[in-house]
Tab-separated table of C-alpha atoms in Angstrom:
chain	number	residue	atom	x	y	z
W	1	MET	CA	-92.349	156.338	-39.285
W	2	MET	CA	-89.895	153.657	-38.202
W	3	PHE	CA	-90.591	151.786	-41.430
W	4	GLU	CA	-89.771	154.902	-43.486
W	5	ILE	CA	-86.488	155.404	-41.632
W	6	ASN	CA	-85.530	151.765	-42.184
W	7	LEU	CA	-86.484	152.027	-45.840
W	8	THR	CA	-84.316	155.097	-46.234
W	9	ILE	CA	-81.365	153.323	-44.605
W	10	LEU	CA	-81.985	150.272	-46.782
W	11	PHE	CA	-81.859	152.170	-50.082
W	12	ALA	CA	-78.965	154.375	-48.959
W	13	SER	CA	-77.009	151.217	-48.083
W	14	VAL	CA	-77.796	149.738	-51.498
W	15	VAL	CA	-76.499	152.829	-53.329
W	16	ALA	CA	-73.340	152.970	-51.208
W	17	GLY	CA	-72.667	149.223	-51.357
W	18	ALA	CA	-73.122	149.027	-55.123
W	19	ALA	CA	-70.470	151.663	-55.955
W	20	THR	CA	-67.663	149.122	-56.425
W	21	ILE	CA	-69.711	146.830	-58.660
W	22	VAL	CA	-71.124	149.756	-60.670
W	23	LEU	CA	-67.636	151.081	-61.467
W	24	ALA	CA	-66.378	147.635	-62.472
W	25	ALA	CA	-69.476	146.765	-64.537
W	26	VAL	CA	-69.504	150.101	-66.391
W	27	GLY	CA	-65.765	149.808	-67.047
W	28	GLU	CA	-66.126	146.289	-68.443
W	29	THR	CA	-69.106	147.395	-70.550
W	30	ILE	CA	-66.893	149.994	-72.235
W	31	THR	CA	-64.177	147.402	-72.863
W	32	GLU	CA	-66.564	144.805	-74.285
W	33	LYS	CA	-68.371	147.378	-76.406
W	34	ALA	CA	-65.029	147.765	-78.202
W	35	GLY	CA	-64.901	144.005	-78.816
W	36	LEU	CA	-62.457	142.941	-76.072
W	37	ILE	CA	-63.170	140.648	-73.111
W	38	ASN	CA	-61.214	141.321	-69.923
W	39	LEU	CA	-61.576	138.299	-67.653
W	40	SER	CA	-58.986	139.608	-65.193
W	41	LEU	CA	-61.518	141.749	-63.325
W	42	ASP	CA	-61.671	139.777	-60.090
W	43	GLY	CA	-57.905	139.694	-59.540
W	44	SER	CA	-57.508	143.230	-60.845
W	45	ILE	CA	-59.989	144.547	-58.277
W	46	LEU	CA	-58.135	142.797	-55.450
W	47	LEU	CA	-54.719	144.025	-56.618
W	48	SER	CA	-56.031	147.581	-57.017
W	49	ALA	CA	-57.673	147.447	-53.589
W	50	MET	CA	-54.404	146.327	-52.000
W	51	ALA	CA	-52.277	148.867	-53.881
W	52	ALA	CA	-54.671	151.724	-53.142
W	53	PHE	CA	-54.753	150.968	-49.419
W	54	ALA	CA	-50.979	150.447	-49.195
W	55	VAL	CA	-50.182	153.707	-51.000
W	56	ALA	CA	-52.792	155.660	-49.035
W	57	PHE	CA	-51.391	154.202	-45.800
W	58	GLU	CA	-47.775	155.055	-46.657
W	59	THR	CA	-48.438	158.527	-48.054
W	60	ASN	CA	-51.462	159.355	-45.891
W	61	SER	CA	-53.096	160.552	-49.118
W	62	LEU	CA	-56.408	159.160	-50.316
W	63	THR	CA	-55.885	160.831	-53.682
W	64	MET	CA	-52.632	158.939	-54.246
W	65	GLY	CA	-54.372	155.739	-53.202
W	66	PHE	CA	-57.126	156.151	-55.788
W	67	VAL	CA	-54.632	157.134	-58.490
W	68	CYS	CA	-52.509	154.062	-57.760
W	69	GLY	CA	-55.581	151.796	-57.801
W	70	ALA	CA	-56.723	153.189	-61.153
W	71	ILE	CA	-53.244	152.772	-62.671
W	72	ASN	CA	-53.097	149.167	-61.496
W	73	GLY	CA	-56.409	148.385	-63.150
W	74	ALA	CA	-55.326	150.106	-66.361
W	75	LEU	CA	-52.018	148.186	-66.504
W	76	VAL	CA	-53.719	144.817	-66.040
W	77	ALA	CA	-56.282	145.643	-68.745
W	78	ALA	CA	-53.528	146.902	-71.061
W	79	THR	CA	-51.702	143.588	-70.597
W	80	VAL	CA	-54.795	141.666	-71.714
W	81	ALA	CA	-55.235	144.002	-74.693
W	82	VAL	CA	-51.595	143.858	-75.855
W	83	PHE	CA	-51.432	140.068	-75.629
W	84	SER	CA	-54.724	139.730	-77.482
W	85	ILE	CA	-54.508	142.489	-80.091
W	86	TYR	CA	-50.824	142.584	-80.958
W	87	LEU	CA	-49.452	139.196	-79.859
W	88	ARG	CA	-52.549	137.319	-81.046
W	89	GLN	CA	-53.039	135.290	-77.886
W	90	ASN	CA	-56.394	134.023	-76.672
W	91	GLN	CA	-57.806	136.897	-74.616
W	92	VAL	CA	-59.998	134.622	-72.485
W	93	ALA	CA	-57.005	132.485	-71.473
W	94	VAL	CA	-54.812	135.530	-70.826
W	95	GLY	CA	-57.493	137.199	-68.714
W	96	PHE	CA	-58.146	134.056	-66.686
W	97	VAL	CA	-54.445	133.550	-65.944
W	98	LEU	CA	-54.064	137.212	-64.992
W	99	THR	CA	-56.971	137.125	-62.551
W	100	LEU	CA	-55.338	134.241	-60.690
W	101	MET	CA	-51.891	135.840	-60.779
W	102	THR	CA	-53.043	139.284	-59.631
W	103	ARG	CA	-55.133	137.764	-56.843
W	104	ASP	CA	-52.167	135.845	-55.403
W	105	LEU	CA	-49.894	138.834	-55.966
W	106	ALA	CA	-52.277	141.051	-54.016
W	107	TYR	CA	-52.300	138.660	-51.051
W	108	PHE	CA	-48.517	138.245	-51.121
W	109	ILE	CA	-47.514	141.908	-51.468
W	110	GLY	CA	-50.302	143.127	-49.222
W	111	ASN	CA	-49.523	140.799	-46.329
W	112	PRO	CA	-47.607	143.476	-44.306
W	113	TYR	CA	-50.679	145.757	-44.507
W	114	SER	CA	-53.175	143.153	-43.347
W	115	ARG	CA	-55.551	144.367	-40.617
W	116	LEU	CA	-53.906	147.774	-40.317
W	117	GLN	CA	-56.031	150.842	-39.772
W	118	GLY	CA	-55.446	153.378	-42.517
W	119	PRO	CA	-57.117	156.403	-44.093
W	120	GLN	CA	-60.623	156.119	-45.419
W	121	VAL	CA	-62.982	158.302	-47.418
W	122	SER	CA	-65.305	160.472	-45.328
W	123	PRO	CA	-68.940	161.218	-46.188
W	124	LEU	CA	-69.473	164.436	-48.113
W	125	PRO	CA	-73.139	165.481	-48.030
W	126	ILE	CA	-74.167	167.766	-50.877
W	127	PRO	CA	-75.551	171.066	-49.511
W	128	LEU	CA	-79.299	171.566	-49.968
W	129	LEU	CA	-79.724	168.337	-51.976
W	130	GLY	CA	-78.752	166.273	-48.943
W	131	GLU	CA	-81.617	167.862	-47.002
W	132	ILE	CA	-84.326	166.660	-49.385
W	133	PRO	CA	-86.611	164.257	-47.470
W	134	PHE	CA	-86.036	160.586	-48.294
W	135	LEU	CA	-84.140	161.154	-51.582
W	136	GLY	CA	-81.487	163.292	-49.897
W	137	ASP	CA	-80.338	160.485	-47.624
W	138	ILE	CA	-80.442	157.938	-50.436
W	139	PHE	CA	-78.484	159.819	-53.093
W	140	PHE	CA	-76.815	162.927	-51.659
W	141	ASN	CA	-75.292	161.925	-48.306
W	142	HIS	CA	-72.476	159.687	-49.502
W	143	ASN	CA	-68.779	160.015	-50.288
W	144	LEU	CA	-67.121	161.023	-53.560
W	145	PRO	CA	-66.629	157.475	-54.994
W	146	VAL	CA	-70.382	156.827	-54.648
W	147	TYR	CA	-71.191	160.115	-56.399
W	148	LEU	CA	-68.671	159.193	-59.103
W	149	SER	CA	-70.342	155.825	-59.678
W	150	LEU	CA	-73.736	157.511	-60.110
W	151	PHE	CA	-72.317	160.159	-62.435
W	152	LEU	CA	-70.454	157.639	-64.606
W	153	ILE	CA	-73.639	155.720	-65.394
W	154	ALA	CA	-75.132	158.748	-67.133
W	155	LEU	CA	-71.809	159.859	-68.610
W	156	CYS	CA	-71.032	156.484	-70.216
W	157	TRP	CA	-74.577	156.150	-71.577
W	158	TRP	CA	-74.331	159.595	-73.162
W	159	TYR	CA	-70.808	158.983	-74.485
W	160	ILE	CA	-71.531	155.571	-76.025
W	161	TYR	CA	-74.873	156.383	-77.636
W	162	HIS	CA	-74.860	160.148	-78.274
W	163	THR	CA	-71.352	161.161	-79.361
W	164	PRO	CA	-69.282	160.556	-82.522
W	165	HIS	CA	-66.562	158.925	-80.399
W	166	GLY	CA	-69.135	156.560	-78.950
W	167	LEU	CA	-70.217	155.623	-82.457
W	168	LYS	CA	-66.607	154.753	-83.307
W	169	LEU	CA	-66.385	152.712	-80.119
W	170	ARG	CA	-69.443	150.676	-81.089
W	171	SER	CA	-68.283	150.320	-84.670
W	172	VAL	CA	-64.996	148.614	-83.751
W	173	GLY	CA	-66.935	146.214	-81.548
W	174	GLU	CA	-69.462	145.402	-84.240
W	175	HIS	CA	-67.632	145.676	-87.585
W	176	PRO	CA	-63.905	146.399	-87.158
W	177	ARG	CA	-63.145	145.800	-90.851
W	178	ALA	CA	-65.787	148.306	-91.898
W	179	SER	CA	-64.363	150.754	-89.362
W	180	TYR	CA	-60.890	150.258	-90.821
W	181	ALA	CA	-62.269	150.952	-94.293
W	182	ARG	CA	-63.534	154.307	-93.018
W	183	GLY	CA	-60.106	155.304	-91.686
W	184	ILE	CA	-60.479	154.126	-88.079
W	185	ASN	CA	-57.702	152.075	-86.484
W	186	PRO	CA	-59.600	149.302	-84.591
W	187	GLN	CA	-56.510	148.068	-82.743
W	188	LYS	CA	-55.670	151.452	-81.240
W	189	LEU	CA	-59.272	152.057	-80.225
W	190	GLN	CA	-59.592	148.624	-78.631
W	191	LEU	CA	-56.406	149.230	-76.658
W	192	LEU	CA	-57.612	152.691	-75.626
W	193	TYR	CA	-60.987	151.508	-74.367
W	194	ALA	CA	-59.457	148.480	-72.662
W	195	VAL	CA	-57.296	150.894	-70.668
W	196	CYS	CA	-60.275	153.191	-69.969
W	197	GLY	CA	-62.330	150.261	-68.733
W	198	GLY	CA	-59.365	149.069	-66.672
W	199	LEU	CA	-59.086	152.483	-65.030
W	200	LEU	CA	-62.669	152.166	-63.783
W	201	VAL	CA	-62.016	148.620	-62.588
W	202	GLY	CA	-58.983	149.911	-60.685
W	203	LEU	CA	-61.108	152.669	-59.156
W	204	ALA	CA	-63.589	149.972	-58.129
W	205	GLY	CA	-60.852	148.186	-56.183
W	206	ALA	CA	-59.690	151.424	-54.577
W	207	THR	CA	-63.273	152.297	-53.649
W	208	PHE	CA	-63.676	148.980	-51.872
W	209	SER	CA	-60.561	149.227	-49.687
W	210	LEU	CA	-60.799	152.973	-49.003
W	211	ALA	CA	-64.564	153.492	-48.735
W	212	THR	CA	-66.845	150.437	-48.864
W	213	LYS	CA	-64.811	148.229	-46.490
W	214	PRO	CA	-61.776	150.278	-45.416
W	215	GLY	CA	-58.608	148.302	-44.882
W	216	TRP	CA	-56.875	145.268	-46.290
W	217	GLY	CA	-56.880	141.632	-45.264
W	218	ARG	CA	-57.321	138.062	-46.412
W	219	PRO	CA	-60.090	137.525	-47.238
W	220	GLN	CA	-60.687	141.112	-48.237
W	221	GLY	CA	-64.389	140.802	-48.973
W	222	ALA	CA	-64.117	141.882	-52.612
W	223	GLU	CA	-63.530	138.299	-53.797
W	224	GLY	CA	-66.056	137.454	-56.492
W	225	THR	CA	-66.894	141.079	-57.279
W	226	GLY	CA	-65.154	140.898	-60.664
W	227	TRP	CA	-67.075	137.793	-61.705
W	228	ILE	CA	-70.348	139.419	-60.687
W	229	ALA	CA	-69.423	142.523	-62.728
W	230	LEU	CA	-68.717	140.330	-65.764
W	231	ALA	CA	-72.091	138.622	-65.332
W	232	LEU	CA	-73.836	141.994	-64.992
W	233	VAL	CA	-72.435	143.149	-68.330
W	234	ILE	CA	-74.281	140.211	-69.897
W	235	PHE	CA	-77.302	140.815	-67.673
W	236	GLY	CA	-77.379	144.413	-68.896
W	237	GLY	CA	-77.180	143.472	-72.561
W	238	TRP	CA	-73.886	145.392	-72.874
W	239	HIS	CA	-75.698	148.599	-71.885
W	240	PRO	CA	-74.183	150.694	-69.042
W	241	VAL	CA	-77.522	151.697	-67.483
W	242	LYS	CA	-78.871	148.134	-67.422
W	243	ALA	CA	-75.572	146.789	-66.075
W	244	ALA	CA	-75.713	149.388	-63.287
W	245	ALA	CA	-79.317	148.391	-62.546
W	246	GLY	CA	-78.081	144.819	-62.118
W	247	ALA	CA	-75.391	146.069	-59.725
W	248	TYR	CA	-78.012	147.771	-57.554
W	249	LEU	CA	-80.138	144.619	-57.619
W	250	PHE	CA	-77.172	142.561	-56.420
W	251	SER	CA	-76.416	145.119	-53.705
W	252	LEU	CA	-80.064	145.017	-52.617
W	253	LEU	CA	-79.875	141.231	-52.252
W	254	GLN	CA	-76.728	141.578	-50.147
W	255	VAL	CA	-78.277	144.202	-47.866
W	256	LEU	CA	-81.495	142.198	-47.490
W	257	GLY	CA	-79.345	139.236	-46.473
W	258	ILE	CA	-78.179	141.260	-43.444
W	259	TYR	CA	-81.789	141.977	-42.452
W	260	PHE	CA	-82.766	138.325	-42.885
W	261	GLN	CA	-79.939	137.292	-40.544
W	262	GLU	CA	-81.636	139.373	-37.831
W	263	TRP	CA	-85.139	138.146	-38.656
W	264	LEU	CA	-84.187	134.468	-38.966
W	265	PRO	CA	-81.365	133.878	-36.481
W	266	SER	CA	-81.837	130.107	-36.613
W	267	VAL	CA	-80.714	130.014	-40.266
W	268	PRO	CA	-76.892	129.885	-40.717
W	269	SER	CA	-75.538	133.296	-41.740
W	270	GLN	CA	-73.570	131.700	-44.607
W	271	VAL	CA	-76.882	130.997	-46.372
W	272	PHE	CA	-77.687	134.701	-46.642
W	273	GLN	CA	-74.123	135.602	-47.613
W	274	VAL	CA	-74.156	133.145	-50.529
W	275	ALA	CA	-77.801	133.649	-51.591
W	276	PRO	CA	-77.241	136.736	-53.840
W	277	PHE	CA	-74.942	134.753	-56.150
W	278	PRO	CA	-77.397	131.969	-57.171
W	279	LEU	CA	-80.177	134.554	-57.370
W	280	MET	CA	-78.130	136.532	-59.884
W	281	ILE	CA	-77.498	133.330	-61.854
W	282	PHE	CA	-81.245	132.663	-61.838
W	283	THR	CA	-81.836	136.198	-63.139
W	284	LEU	CA	-79.359	135.585	-65.984
W	285	VAL	CA	-81.191	132.371	-66.881
W	286	VAL	CA	-84.497	134.252	-66.971
W	287	MET	CA	-82.917	136.937	-69.146
W	288	SER	CA	-81.570	134.306	-71.552
W	289	PHE	CA	-85.018	132.714	-71.740
W	290	ALA	CA	-86.602	136.126	-72.417
W	291	GLN	CA	-84.387	136.568	-75.494
W	292	LYS	CA	-85.518	133.367	-77.202
W	293	GLU	CA	-87.213	133.921	-80.554
W	294	SER	CA	-90.253	131.829	-79.576
W	295	VAL	CA	-90.795	133.965	-76.460
W	296	LEU	CA	-90.457	137.196	-78.451
W	297	LEU	CA	-93.008	135.964	-80.997
W	298	TRP	CA	-95.396	135.034	-78.186
W	299	ALA	CA	-95.036	138.546	-76.711
W	300	GLU	CA	-96.132	140.240	-79.941
W	301	GLY	CA	-99.295	142.220	-79.267
W	302	LYS	CA	-98.809	142.078	-75.485
W	303	GLY	CA	-97.649	145.625	-74.731
W	304	ARG	CA	-96.447	145.388	-71.153
W	305	ILE	CA	-94.864	141.968	-71.555
W	306	LYS	CA	-93.119	143.078	-74.737
W	307	SER	CA	-91.742	146.179	-72.978
W	308	LEU	CA	-90.458	144.037	-70.121
W	309	LEU	CA	-88.752	141.639	-72.538
W	310	ALA	CA	-87.249	144.591	-74.408
W	311	PHE	CA	-85.599	145.721	-71.163
W	312	PHE	CA	-83.955	142.314	-70.764
W	313	SER	CA	-82.953	142.028	-74.400
W	314	GLY	CA	-79.457	142.822	-75.558
W	315	MET	CA	-77.022	141.422	-78.068
W	316	ALA	CA	-73.288	141.073	-77.609
W	317	PRO	CA	-71.112	143.105	-80.007
W	318	SER	CA	-70.612	141.043	-83.162
W	319	ALA	CA	-66.815	141.122	-82.923
W	320	LEU	CA	-66.644	140.493	-79.172
W	321	GLY	CA	-63.668	138.282	-78.427
W	322	LYS	CA	-62.401	138.545	-82.014
W	323	PRO	CA	-59.743	141.275	-82.195
W	324	TYR	CA	-59.204	142.804	-85.610
W	325	ARG	CA	-56.304	141.306	-87.568
W	326	PRO	CA	-54.988	143.536	-90.356
W	327	ASP	CA	-54.682	141.722	-93.696
């Protein structure tokens, strides 16, 4: 019985801890599906986390905090998009510079709010569903940002692959010139979906400072989250469900690290804190290996192995990183 209780706590912690990464990874998946790379995620998450906490602290309103965090993420993403699409600057360079600038800006502006106790999101169990044995505690006894992260996985999958607007989104990421020939404006759509993805990244930052680890400080604890989200987009083959699965895997590794600290007290705690990062890199290497043509040919006729490789397979949008330039 004790093992079941621990298992329930383990999986519930994974779902709650992954909310920030899920929001950021799904948001970046939307942006990259439209053909734009936003490398500013890590700094954007920190700036949004700081802004959300500061506004919530000053106004005593969690809603205003989340709104401010989302707007911050959208503005940073819009800056990357405008410089890349309309000013024809290298989007990778712009995103990298922005992530450094927003990170330092967050630490500088947020210094007066460091280590202050402010408002935080309270759990909101869902009636009836929260009472389901095992599954209720894992999925239905969390706060609103966690529920939002779960809902957005399904919503983005449905929107991208089962709606006409999703088809347009994929078309500008794959063949922007063909989209233009059919009356679609690739530049406007890329800007739109960059902002939409940025909104989710901003919500990810707000979720971290108002729910996952309430408060603000240096270090905040969200450092590196943006880079992990970017890696998970690749891990997920630019598919929102697979990217979210990667986020839960990373969260599981982080939670297991806490358990291993208790089981192996002689091992330095820093080892378990750092371990999830190289393990995710190893997973990306395995995924890259699984996509090799020689491996795919070898898997022909091997049903289960082929299905497993199909899960790891995924191609980047053809026009990713190459914004459409009107003739």
